[in-house]
Amino acid sequence: LRALLSRRTATMVKGERVRLYTTGTVTSFKRSMAHQINHTVLVQLEGVTSKEETPFYLGKKLAYIYKAKTLKHGTKYRAIWGKVIRAHGSGGTVRAKFAKNLPPKALGGKLRCMLYPSSV
């Protein structure tokens, strides 16, 4: 047991990174046949393939990270934050709302789904 613990702490001391997010793809804006609703985005999360798997992600924070030309706060990277609000269909797609509407170039782009806040 002691050897196991010492090995475990040795790997933690080395600075092993822990990723606190999973990725997703912006598939579309919510829409009907004739209209597009810009304040709601459809997101396909990595590894989520059914409606039964989506309740874990409800309320989780999403970040669309993009690169701008000018420096702000010492970086060229910016983020638009949102959250998962509900499931969409039976294939594991979810609906999300963002603080500002996502730009059209975000379609097909990557998102980060933070694994917090946790309800587990």
Tab-separated table of C-alpha atoms in Angstrom:
chain	number	residue	atom	x	y	z
A	1	LEU	CA	0.000	0.000	0.000
A	2	ARG	CA	2.800	2.383	0.921
A	3	ALA	CA	4.586	1.675	-2.373
A	4	LEU	CA	1.387	2.325	-4.289
A	5	LEU	CA	0.820	5.642	-2.527
A	6	SER	CA	4.408	6.786	-3.043
A	7	ARG	CA	4.191	5.932	-6.747
A	8	ARG	CA	0.902	7.801	-7.015
A	9	THR	CA	2.180	10.943	-5.312
A	10	ALA	CA	5.343	10.823	-7.418
A	11	THR	CA	3.276	11.069	-10.596
A	12	MET	CA	1.221	13.930	-9.134
A	13	VAL	CA	4.381	15.828	-8.172
A	14	LYS	CA	5.621	15.636	-11.765
A	15	GLY	CA	2.754	17.944	-12.758
A	16	GLU	CA	0.471	15.635	-14.646
A	17	ARG	CA	-2.193	17.763	-16.271
A	18	VAL	CA	-5.858	17.113	-15.628
A	19	ARG	CA	-8.251	18.263	-18.322
A	20	LEU	CA	-11.451	19.647	-16.821
A	21	TYR	CA	-13.364	19.864	-20.082
A	22	THR	CA	-14.632	17.786	-22.949
A	23	THR	CA	-14.977	19.006	-26.513
A	24	GLY	CA	-18.022	19.580	-28.648
A	25	THR	CA	-18.923	20.841	-32.103
A	26	VAL	CA	-21.341	23.622	-33.026
A	27	THR	CA	-23.622	21.889	-35.502
A	28	SER	CA	-26.274	24.542	-36.142
A	29	PHE	CA	-28.426	27.276	-34.746
A	30	LYS	CA	-31.873	26.198	-33.609
A	31	ARG	CA	-34.162	26.631	-36.591
A	32	SER	CA	-37.379	25.844	-38.340
A	33	MET	CA	-37.795	25.394	-42.046
A	34	ALA	CA	-37.930	29.124	-42.723
A	35	HIS	CA	-36.418	30.801	-39.647
A	36	GLN	CA	-33.226	30.631	-37.627
A	37	ILE	CA	-33.145	31.302	-33.891
A	38	ASN	CA	-29.744	32.874	-33.233
A	39	HIS	CA	-29.755	32.814	-29.435
A	40	THR	CA	-29.892	28.999	-29.234
A	41	VAL	CA	-27.142	26.763	-30.619
A	42	LEU	CA	-27.170	23.004	-31.220
A	43	VAL	CA	-24.026	21.286	-29.946
A	44	GLN	CA	-22.849	17.712	-30.459
A	45	LEU	CA	-20.703	16.762	-27.465
A	46	GLU	CA	-17.883	14.262	-27.826
A	47	GLY	CA	-18.874	10.788	-26.646
A	48	VAL	CA	-22.581	11.601	-26.184
A	49	THR	CA	-24.689	9.485	-28.533
A	50	SER	CA	-28.122	9.234	-26.899
A	51	LYS	CA	-30.654	11.331	-25.049
A	52	GLU	CA	-30.145	9.217	-21.914
A	53	GLU	CA	-26.532	10.474	-21.643
A	54	THR	CA	-27.401	14.197	-21.817
A	55	PRO	CA	-28.755	14.899	-18.271
A	56	PHE	CA	-25.178	14.853	-16.895
A	57	TYR	CA	-24.315	17.829	-19.128
A	58	LEU	CA	-27.349	20.012	-18.321
A	59	GLY	CA	-26.191	23.263	-16.719
A	60	LYS	CA	-22.536	22.716	-17.666
A	61	LYS	CA	-20.586	25.768	-18.865
A	62	LEU	CA	-19.526	26.021	-22.504
A	63	ALA	CA	-16.732	28.172	-23.907
A	64	TYR	CA	-16.318	29.098	-27.569
A	65	ILE	CA	-12.673	30.158	-27.796
A	66	TYR	CA	-11.502	32.217	-30.759
A	67	LYS	CA	-8.474	34.263	-31.742
A	68	ALA	CA	-8.701	38.015	-32.372
A	69	LYS	CA	-6.181	40.370	-33.966
A	70	THR	CA	-5.670	42.777	-31.078
A	71	LEU	CA	-4.271	42.109	-27.623
A	72	LYS	CA	-6.642	42.442	-24.679
A	73	HIS	CA	-5.659	41.495	-21.137
A	74	GLY	CA	-2.328	40.247	-22.492
A	75	THR	CA	-3.740	37.670	-24.930
A	76	LYS	CA	-5.250	37.442	-28.399
A	77	TYR	CA	-7.605	34.645	-27.361
A	78	ARG	CA	-11.154	35.426	-26.273
A	79	ALA	CA	-14.095	33.343	-25.115
A	80	ILE	CA	-17.857	33.543	-25.351
A	81	TRP	CA	-19.432	31.722	-22.413
A	82	GLY	CA	-22.702	29.830	-22.412
A	83	LYS	CA	-24.406	26.846	-20.838
A	84	VAL	CA	-26.212	23.677	-21.825
A	85	ILE	CA	-29.952	24.159	-21.344
A	86	ARG	CA	-31.616	20.958	-22.585
A	87	ALA	CA	-31.410	17.958	-24.888
A	88	HIS	CA	-32.328	18.213	-28.571
A	89	GLY	CA	-33.684	15.102	-30.217
A	90	SER	CA	-32.669	11.553	-29.366
A	91	GLY	CA	-29.129	11.472	-30.798
A	92	GLY	CA	-27.254	13.134	-27.949
A	93	THR	CA	-27.313	16.677	-29.322
A	94	VAL	CA	-27.904	19.446	-26.756
A	95	ARG	CA	-29.183	23.020	-26.927
A	96	ALA	CA	-27.072	25.822	-25.494
A	97	LYS	CA	-27.475	29.548	-24.895
A	98	PHE	CA	-24.562	31.980	-24.854
A	99	ALA	CA	-24.003	35.374	-23.231
A	100	LYS	CA	-23.630	36.865	-26.715
A	101	ASN	CA	-24.893	35.143	-29.841
A	102	LEU	CA	-22.205	33.070	-31.542
A	103	PRO	CA	-20.858	34.433	-34.834
A	104	PRO	CA	-21.631	32.536	-38.068
A	105	LYS	CA	-17.991	31.437	-38.383
A	106	ALA	CA	-18.509	29.352	-35.224
A	107	LEU	CA	-20.628	26.833	-37.170
A	108	GLY	CA	-18.660	23.601	-37.351
A	109	GLY	CA	-16.191	24.981	-34.806
A	110	LYS	CA	-15.031	23.478	-31.540
A	111	LEU	CA	-16.357	24.251	-28.063
A	112	ARG	CA	-15.126	23.337	-24.622
A	113	CYS	CA	-17.720	21.859	-22.274
A	114	MET	CA	-16.440	22.420	-18.755
A	115	LEU	CA	-17.184	19.606	-16.348
A	116	TYR	CA	-18.461	22.065	-13.743
A	117	PRO	CA	-20.747	22.948	-12.067
A	118	SER	CA	-21.175	19.339	-10.980
A	119	SER	CA	-24.467	17.920	-9.756
A	120	VAL	CA	-22.982	14.519	-8.905
